[in-house]
mmCIF file with all atom_site columns, N, CA and C in Angstrom:
data_model
loop_
_atom_site.group_PDB
_atom_site.id
_atom_site.type_symbol
_atom_site.label_atom_id
_atom_site.label_alt_id
_atom_site.label_comp_id
_atom_site.label_asym_id
_atom_site.label_entity_id
_atom_site.label_seq_id
_atom_site.pdbx_PDB_ins_code
_atom_site.Cartn_x
_atom_site.Cartn_y
_atom_site.Cartn_z
_atom_site.occupancy
_atom_site.B_iso_or_equiv
_atom_site.pdbx_formal_charge
_atom_site.auth_seq_id
_atom_site.auth_comp_id
_atom_site.auth_asym_id
_atom_site.auth_atom_id
_atom_site.pdbx_PDB_model_num
ATOM 1   N N  . MET A 1 1  ? 37.789 217.542 -104.166 1.00 0.00 ? 1  MET A N  1
ATOM 2   C CA . MET A 1 1  ? 36.651 217.037 -104.688 1.00 0.00 ? 1  MET A CA 1
ATOM 3   C C  . MET A 1 1  ? 36.065 217.964 -105.590 1.00 0.00 ? 1  MET A C  1
ATOM 4   N N  . ASN A 1 2  ? 35.591 217.377 -106.717 1.00 0.00 ? 2  ASN A N  1
ATOM 5   C CA . ASN A 1 2  ? 34.789 218.265 -107.612 1.00 0.00 ? 2  ASN A CA 1
ATOM 6   C C  . ASN A 1 2  ? 35.613 219.314 -108.464 1.00 0.00 ? 2  ASN A C  1
ATOM 7   N N  . LEU A 1 3  ? 36.702 218.974 -108.735 1.00 0.00 ? 3  LEU A N  1
ATOM 8   C CA . LEU A 1 3  ? 37.663 220.025 -109.512 1.00 0.00 ? 3  LEU A CA 1
ATOM 9   C C  . LEU A 1 3  ? 37.169 219.986 -110.930 1.00 0.00 ? 3  LEU A C  1
ATOM 10  N N  . SER A 1 4  ? 37.070 221.211 -111.623 1.00 0.00 ? 4  SER A N  1
ATOM 11  C CA . SER A 1 4  ? 36.645 221.172 -112.961 1.00 0.00 ? 4  SER A CA 1
ATOM 12  C C  . SER A 1 4  ? 37.910 221.181 -113.912 1.00 0.00 ? 4  SER A C  1
ATOM 13  N N  . GLU A 1 5  ? 39.021 221.312 -113.414 1.00 0.00 ? 5  GLU A N  1
ATOM 14  C CA . GLU A 1 5  ? 40.175 221.268 -114.209 1.00 0.00 ? 5  GLU A CA 1
ATOM 15  C C  . GLU A 1 5  ? 41.394 220.493 -113.305 1.00 0.00 ? 5  GLU A C  1
ATOM 16  N N  . GLY A 1 6  ? 42.458 220.059 -114.136 1.00 0.00 ? 6  GLY A N  1
ATOM 17  C CA . GLY A 1 6  ? 43.569 219.540 -113.522 1.00 0.00 ? 6  GLY A CA 1
ATOM 18  C C  . GLY A 1 6  ? 44.334 220.553 -112.715 1.00 0.00 ? 6  GLY A C  1
ATOM 19  N N  . VAL A 1 7  ? 44.872 219.936 -111.521 1.00 0.00 ? 7  VAL A N  1
ATOM 20  C CA . VAL A 1 7  ? 45.696 220.708 -110.662 1.00 0.00 ? 7  VAL A CA 1
ATOM 21  C C  . VAL A 1 7  ? 47.064 220.696 -111.160 1.00 0.00 ? 7  VAL A C  1
ATOM 22  N N  . ARG A 1 8  ? 47.743 221.998 -111.429 1.00 0.00 ? 8  ARG A N  1
ATOM 23  C CA . ARG A 1 8  ? 49.074 221.954 -111.792 1.00 0.00 ? 8  ARG A CA 1
ATOM 24  C C  . ARG A 1 8  ? 49.639 223.153 -111.179 1.00 0.00 ? 8  ARG A C  1
ATOM 25  N N  . PRO A 1 9  ? 51.076 223.198 -111.139 1.00 0.00 ? 9  PRO A N  1
ATOM 26  C CA . PRO A 1 9  ? 51.837 224.308 -110.542 1.00 0.00 ? 9  PRO A CA 1
ATOM 27  C C  . PRO A 1 9  ? 51.468 225.641 -111.279 1.00 0.00 ? 9  PRO A C  1
ATOM 28  N N  . GLY A 1 10 ? 51.248 226.669 -110.383 1.00 0.00 ? 10 GLY A N  1
ATOM 29  C CA . GLY A 1 10 ? 51.047 227.990 -110.899 1.00 0.00 ? 10 GLY A CA 1
ATOM 30  C C  . GLY A 1 10 ? 49.548 228.311 -110.673 1.00 0.00 ? 10 GLY A C  1
ATOM 31  N N  . LEU A 1 11 ? 48.703 227.373 -110.627 1.00 0.00 ? 11 LEU A N  1
ATOM 32  C CA . LEU A 1 11 ? 47.200 227.811 -110.529 1.00 0.00 ? 11 LEU A CA 1
ATOM 33  C C  . LEU A 1 11 ? 47.020 228.185 -108.898 1.00 0.00 ? 11 LEU A C  1
ATOM 34  N N  . THR A 1 12 ? 45.816 228.893 -108.792 1.00 0.00 ? 12 THR A N  1
ATOM 35  C CA . THR A 1 12 ? 45.242 229.030 -107.513 1.00 0.00 ? 12 THR A CA 1
ATOM 36  C C  . THR A 1 12 ? 43.876 228.462 -107.481 1.00 0.00 ? 12 THR A C  1
ATOM 37  N N  . ILE A 1 13 ? 43.632 227.661 -106.525 1.00 0.00 ? 13 ILE A N  1
ATOM 38  C CA . ILE A 1 13 ? 42.251 227.050 -106.511 1.00 0.00 ? 13 ILE A CA 1
ATOM 39  C C  . ILE A 1 13 ? 41.619 227.306 -105.224 1.00 0.00 ? 13 ILE A C  1
ATOM 40  N N  . PRO A 1 14 ? 40.287 227.464 -105.352 1.00 0.00 ? 14 PRO A N  1
ATOM 41  C CA . PRO A 1 14 ? 39.459 227.772 -103.946 1.00 0.00 ? 14 PRO A CA 1
ATOM 42  C C  . PRO A 1 14 ? 39.345 226.457 -103.175 1.00 0.00 ? 14 PRO A C  1
ATOM 43  N N  . VAL A 1 15 ? 39.687 226.440 -101.831 1.00 0.00 ? 15 VAL A N  1
ATOM 44  C CA . VAL A 1 15 ? 39.459 225.338 -101.007 1.00 0.00 ? 15 VAL A CA 1
ATOM 45  C C  . VAL A 1 15 ? 38.485 225.661 -99.993  1.00 0.00 ? 15 VAL A C  1
ATOM 46  N N  . THR A 1 16 ? 37.441 224.896 -99.693  1.00 0.00 ? 16 THR A N  1
ATOM 47  C CA . THR A 1 16 ? 36.458 225.327 -98.643  1.00 0.00 ? 16 THR A CA 1
ATOM 48  C C  . THR A 1 16 ? 36.672 224.273 -97.460  1.00 0.00 ? 16 THR A C  1
ATOM 49  N N  . PHE A 1 17 ? 36.849 224.929 -96.325  1.00 0.00 ? 17 PHE A N  1
ATOM 50  C CA . PHE A 1 17 ? 36.952 223.931 -95.151  1.00 0.00 ? 17 PHE A CA 1
ATOM 51  C C  . PHE A 1 17 ? 35.600 224.242 -94.444  1.00 0.00 ? 17 PHE A C  1
ATOM 52  N N  . THR A 1 18 ? 35.019 223.270 -93.852  1.00 0.00 ? 18 THR A N  1
ATOM 53  C CA . THR A 1 18 ? 33.861 223.187 -93.270  1.00 0.00 ? 18 THR A CA 1
ATOM 54  C C  . THR A 1 18 ? 34.042 222.949 -91.763  1.00 0.00 ? 18 THR A C  1
ATOM 55  N N  . PHE A 1 19 ? 33.612 223.887 -90.810  1.00 0.00 ? 19 PHE A N  1
ATOM 56  C CA . PHE A 1 19 ? 33.853 223.772 -89.357  1.00 0.00 ? 19 PHE A CA 1
ATOM 57  C C  . PHE A 1 19 ? 32.395 223.563 -88.763  1.00 0.00 ? 19 PHE A C  1
ATOM 58  N N  . ALA A 1 20 ? 32.283 222.549 -87.842  1.00 0.00 ? 20 ALA A N  1
ATOM 59  C CA . ALA A 1 20 ? 30.935 222.270 -87.058  1.00 0.00 ? 20 ALA A CA 1
ATOM 60  C C  . ALA A 1 20 ? 30.371 223.591 -86.577  1.00 0.00 ? 20 ALA A C  1
ATOM 61  N N  . GLU A 1 21 ? 31.078 224.397 -85.919  1.00 0.00 ? 21 GLU A N  1
ATOM 62  C CA . GLU A 1 21 ? 30.364 225.576 -85.267  1.00 0.00 ? 21 GLU A CA 1
ATOM 63  C C  . GLU A 1 21 ? 30.523 226.923 -86.087  1.00 0.00 ? 21 GLU A C  1
ATOM 64  N N  . ALA A 1 22 ? 31.685 226.998 -86.820  1.00 0.00 ? 22 ALA A N  1
ATOM 65  C CA . ALA A 1 22 ? 32.040 228.315 -87.476  1.00 0.00 ? 22 ALA A CA 1
ATOM 66  C C  . ALA A 1 22 ? 31.478 228.416 -88.869  1.00 0.00 ? 22 ALA A C  1
ATOM 67  N N  . GLY A 1 23 ? 31.129 227.161 -89.473  1.00 0.00 ? 23 GLY A N  1
ATOM 68  C CA . GLY A 1 23 ? 30.559 227.220 -90.931  1.00 0.00 ? 23 GLY A CA 1
ATOM 69  C C  . GLY A 1 23 ? 31.743 226.959 -91.810  1.00 0.00 ? 23 GLY A C  1
ATOM 70  N N  . ASP A 1 24 ? 31.452 227.468 -92.993  1.00 0.00 ? 24 ASP A N  1
ATOM 71  C CA . ASP A 1 24 ? 32.392 227.333 -94.138  1.00 0.00 ? 24 ASP A CA 1
ATOM 72  C C  . ASP A 1 24 ? 33.392 228.461 -94.292  1.00 0.00 ? 24 ASP A C  1
ATOM 73  N N  . VAL A 1 25 ? 34.539 228.250 -94.630  1.00 0.00 ? 25 VAL A N  1
ATOM 74  C CA . VAL A 1 25 ? 35.598 229.256 -94.808  1.00 0.00 ? 25 VAL A CA 1
ATOM 75  C C  . VAL A 1 25 ? 36.328 228.652 -96.256  1.00 0.00 ? 25 VAL A C  1
ATOM 76  N N  . THR A 1 26 ? 36.284 229.626 -97.225  1.00 0.00 ? 26 THR A N  1
ATOM 77  C CA . THR A 1 26 ? 36.851 229.404 -98.361  1.00 0.00 ? 26 THR A CA 1
ATOM 78  C C  . THR A 1 26 ? 38.193 230.170 -98.618  1.00 0.00 ? 26 THR A C  1
ATOM 79  N N  . LEU A 1 27 ? 39.404 229.471 -98.877  1.00 0.00 ? 27 LEU A N  1
ATOM 80  C CA . LEU A 1 27 ? 40.540 230.168 -99.251  1.00 0.00 ? 27 LEU A CA 1
ATOM 81  C C  . LEU A 1 27 ? 41.082 229.921 -100.490 1.00 0.00 ? 27 LEU A C  1
ATOM 82  N N  . SER A 1 28 ? 41.684 230.794 -101.207 1.00 0.00 ? 28 SER A N  1
ATOM 83  C CA . SER A 1 28 ? 42.531 230.636 -102.339 1.00 0.00 ? 28 SER A CA 1
ATOM 84  C C  . SER A 1 28 ? 43.874 229.907 -102.098 1.00 0.00 ? 28 SER A C  1
ATOM 85  N N  . VAL A 1 29 ? 44.142 228.906 -102.561 1.00 0.00 ? 29 VAL A N  1
ATOM 86  C CA . VAL A 1 29 ? 45.297 228.055 -102.260 1.00 0.00 ? 29 VAL A CA 1
ATOM 87  C C  . VAL A 1 29 ? 46.222 228.008 -103.471 1.00 0.00 ? 29 VAL A C  1
ATOM 88  N N  . PRO A 1 30 ? 47.441 228.506 -103.439 1.00 0.00 ? 30 PRO A N  1
ATOM 89  C CA . PRO A 1 30 ? 48.225 228.344 -104.718 1.00 0.00 ? 30 PRO A CA 1
ATOM 90  C C  . PRO A 1 30 ? 48.932 226.953 -104.748 1.00 0.00 ? 30 PRO A C  1
ATOM 91  N N  . ILE A 1 31 ? 48.978 226.524 -106.081 1.00 0.00 ? 31 ILE A N  1
ATOM 92  C CA . ILE A 1 31 ? 49.593 225.152 -106.229 1.00 0.00 ? 31 ILE A CA 1
ATOM 93  C C  . ILE A 1 31 ? 51.126 225.352 -106.641 1.00 0.00 ? 31 ILE A C  1
ATOM 94  N N  . ASP A 1 32 ? 51.874 224.648 -105.869 1.00 0.00 ? 32 ASP A N  1
ATOM 95  C CA . ASP A 1 32 ? 53.369 224.785 -105.971 1.00 0.00 ? 32 ASP A CA 1
ATOM 96  C C  . ASP A 1 32 ? 53.902 223.644 -106.787 1.00 0.00 ? 32 ASP A C  1
ATOM 97  N N  . ALA A 1 33 ? 55.004 223.657 -107.476 1.00 0.00 ? 33 ALA A N  1
ATOM 98  C CA . ALA A 1 33 ? 55.640 222.671 -108.243 1.00 0.00 ? 33 ALA A CA 1
ATOM 99  C C  . ALA A 1 33 ? 56.252 221.637 -107.264 1.00 0.00 ? 33 ALA A C  1
ATOM 100 N N  . GLY A 1 34 ? 56.467 222.016 -106.033 1.00 0.00 ? 34 GLY A N  1
ATOM 101 C CA . GLY A 1 34 ? 57.227 221.021 -105.084 1.00 0.00 ? 34 GLY A CA 1
ATOM 102 C C  . GLY A 1 34 ? 58.589 220.839 -105.314 1.00 0.00 ? 34 GLY A C  1
ATOM 103 N N  . PRO A 1 35 ? 59.244 220.119 -104.487 1.00 0.00 ? 35 PRO A N  1
ATOM 104 C CA . PRO A 1 35 ? 60.644 219.984 -104.547 1.00 0.00 ? 35 PRO A CA 1
ATOM 105 C C  . PRO A 1 35 ? 61.064 218.922 -105.575 1.00 0.00 ? 35 PRO A C  1
ATOM 106 N N  . GLU A 1 36 ? 60.188 218.174 -106.219 1.00 0.00 ? 36 GLU A N  1
ATOM 107 C CA . GLU A 1 36 ? 60.571 217.137 -107.253 1.00 0.00 ? 36 GLU A CA 1
ATOM 108 C C  . GLU A 1 36 ? 60.711 217.706 -108.494 1.00 0.00 ? 36 GLU A C  1
ATOM 109 N N  . LEU A 1 37 ? 60.241 218.866 -108.964 1.00 0.00 ? 37 LEU A N  1
ATOM 110 C CA . LEU A 1 37 ? 60.401 219.420 -110.163 1.00 0.00 ? 37 LEU A CA 1
ATOM 111 C C  . LEU A 1 37 ? 61.682 220.400 -110.330 1.00 0.00 ? 37 LEU A C  1
ATOM 112 N N  . PRO A 1 38 ? 62.467 220.329 -111.358 1.00 0.00 ? 38 PRO A N  1
ATOM 113 C CA . PRO A 1 38 ? 63.449 221.327 -111.290 1.00 0.00 ? 38 PRO A CA 1
ATOM 114 C C  . PRO A 1 38 ? 62.991 222.769 -111.441 1.00 0.00 ? 38 PRO A C  1
ATOM 115 N N  . ARG A 1 39 ? 63.770 223.675 -110.882 1.00 0.00 ? 39 ARG A N  1
ATOM 116 C CA . ARG A 1 39 ? 63.437 225.092 -111.120 1.00 0.00 ? 39 ARG A CA 1
ATOM 117 C C  . ARG A 1 39 ? 64.460 225.849 -111.697 1.00 0.00 ? 39 ARG A C  1
ATOM 118 N N  . ASP A 1 40 ? 64.045 226.529 -112.732 1.00 0.00 ? 40 ASP A N  1
ATOM 119 C CA . ASP A 1 40 ? 65.089 227.454 -113.419 1.00 0.00 ? 40 ASP A CA 1
ATOM 120 C C  . ASP A 1 40 ? 65.291 228.757 -112.921 1.00 0.00 ? 40 ASP A C  1
ATOM 121 N N  . GLU A 1 41 ? 66.514 229.190 -112.857 1.00 0.00 ? 41 GLU A N  1
ATOM 122 C CA . GLU A 1 41 ? 66.930 230.454 -112.438 1.00 0.00 ? 41 GLU A CA 1
ATOM 123 C C  . GLU A 1 41 ? 67.529 231.378 -113.600 1.00 0.00 ? 41 GLU A C  1
ATOM 124 N N  . SER A 1 42 ? 67.262 232.523 -113.469 1.00 0.00 ? 42 SER A N  1
ATOM 125 C CA . SER A 1 42 ? 67.663 233.512 -114.542 1.00 0.00 ? 42 SER A CA 1
ATOM 126 C C  . SER A 1 42 ? 68.485 234.667 -113.821 1.00 0.00 ? 42 SER A C  1
ATOM 127 N N  . GLU A 1 43 ? 68.887 235.632 -114.672 1.00 0.00 ? 43 GLU A N  1
ATOM 128 C CA . GLU A 1 43 ? 69.553 236.936 -113.958 1.00 0.00 ? 43 GLU A CA 1
ATOM 129 C C  . GLU A 1 43 ? 68.363 237.689 -113.269 1.00 0.00 ? 43 GLU A C  1
ATOM 130 N N  . LEU A 1 44 ? 67.115 237.432 -113.525 1.00 0.00 ? 44 LEU A N  1
ATOM 131 C CA . LEU A 1 44 ? 65.858 238.172 -112.964 1.00 0.00 ? 44 LEU A CA 1
ATOM 132 C C  . LEU A 1 44 ? 65.530 237.495 -111.757 1.00 0.00 ? 44 LEU A C  1
ATOM 133 N N  . SER A 1 45 ? 66.044 236.199 -111.447 1.00 0.00 ? 45 SER A N  1
ATOM 134 C CA . SER A 1 45 ? 65.810 235.461 -110.223 1.00 0.00 ? 45 SER A CA 1
ATOM 135 C C  . SER A 1 45 ? 66.266 236.095 -108.958 1.00 0.00 ? 45 SER A C  1
ATOM 136 N N  . PRO A 1 46 ? 65.493 236.123 -107.861 1.00 0.00 ? 46 PRO A N  1
ATOM 137 C CA . PRO A 1 46 ? 66.174 236.639 -106.558 1.00 0.00 ? 46 PRO A CA 1
ATOM 138 C C  . PRO A 1 46 ? 67.271 235.738 -106.203 1.00 0.00 ? 46 PRO A C  1
ATOM 139 N N  . ILE A 1 47 ? 68.198 236.168 -105.337 1.00 0.00 ? 47 ILE A N  1
ATOM 140 C CA . ILE A 1 47 ? 69.362 235.597 -104.869 1.00 0.00 ? 47 ILE A CA 1
ATOM 141 C C  . ILE A 1 47 ? 68.811 234.404 -103.990 1.00 0.00 ? 47 ILE A C  1
ATOM 142 N N  . VAL A 1 48 ? 69.355 233.269 -104.375 1.00 0.00 ? 48 VAL A N  1
ATOM 143 C CA . VAL A 1 48 ? 68.879 232.046 -103.557 1.00 0.00 ? 48 VAL A CA 1
ATOM 144 C C  . VAL A 1 48 ? 69.255 232.141 -102.176 1.00 0.00 ? 48 VAL A C  1
ATOM 145 N N  . GLY A 1 49 ? 68.423 231.973 -101.288 1.00 0.00 ? 49 GLY A N  1
ATOM 146 C CA . GLY A 1 49 ? 68.617 231.969 -99.736  1.00 0.00 ? 49 GLY A CA 1
ATOM 147 C C  . GLY A 1 49 ? 68.503 233.491 -99.339  1.00 0.00 ? 49 GLY A C  1
ATOM 148 N N  . GLU A 1 50 ? 68.216 234.303 -100.087 1.00 0.00 ? 50 GLU A N  1
ATOM 149 C CA . GLU A 1 50 ? 68.055 235.714 -99.477  1.00 0.00 ? 50 GLU A CA 1
ATOM 150 C C  . GLU A 1 50 ? 66.653 235.841 -98.773  1.00 0.00 ? 50 GLU A C  1
ATOM 151 N N  . ALA A 1 51 ? 66.754 236.459 -97.721  1.00 0.00 ? 51 ALA A N  1
ATOM 152 C CA . ALA A 1 51 ? 65.442 236.605 -96.851  1.00 0.00 ? 51 ALA A CA 1
ATOM 153 C C  . ALA A 1 51 ? 64.537 237.618 -97.409  1.00 0.00 ? 51 ALA A C  1
ATOM 154 N N  . HIS A 1 52 ? 63.355 237.470 -97.410  1.00 0.00 ? 52 HIS A N  1
ATOM 155 C CA . HIS A 1 52 ? 62.443 238.478 -97.884  1.00 0.00 ? 52 HIS A CA 1
ATOM 156 C C  . HIS A 1 52 ? 61.660 239.077 -96.787  1.00 0.00 ? 52 HIS A C  1
#
């Protein structure tokens, strides 16, 4: 609610969770492209499937 700009991959937006007893907690949430958009790989890309 009340976003001042469009949400798109690569952005990080603050999201506030309101708890009845604990109050408000605000987290920065990264926006991902999701599985539907193609992802490009280059020689600088990490090896696909490599554990980090």
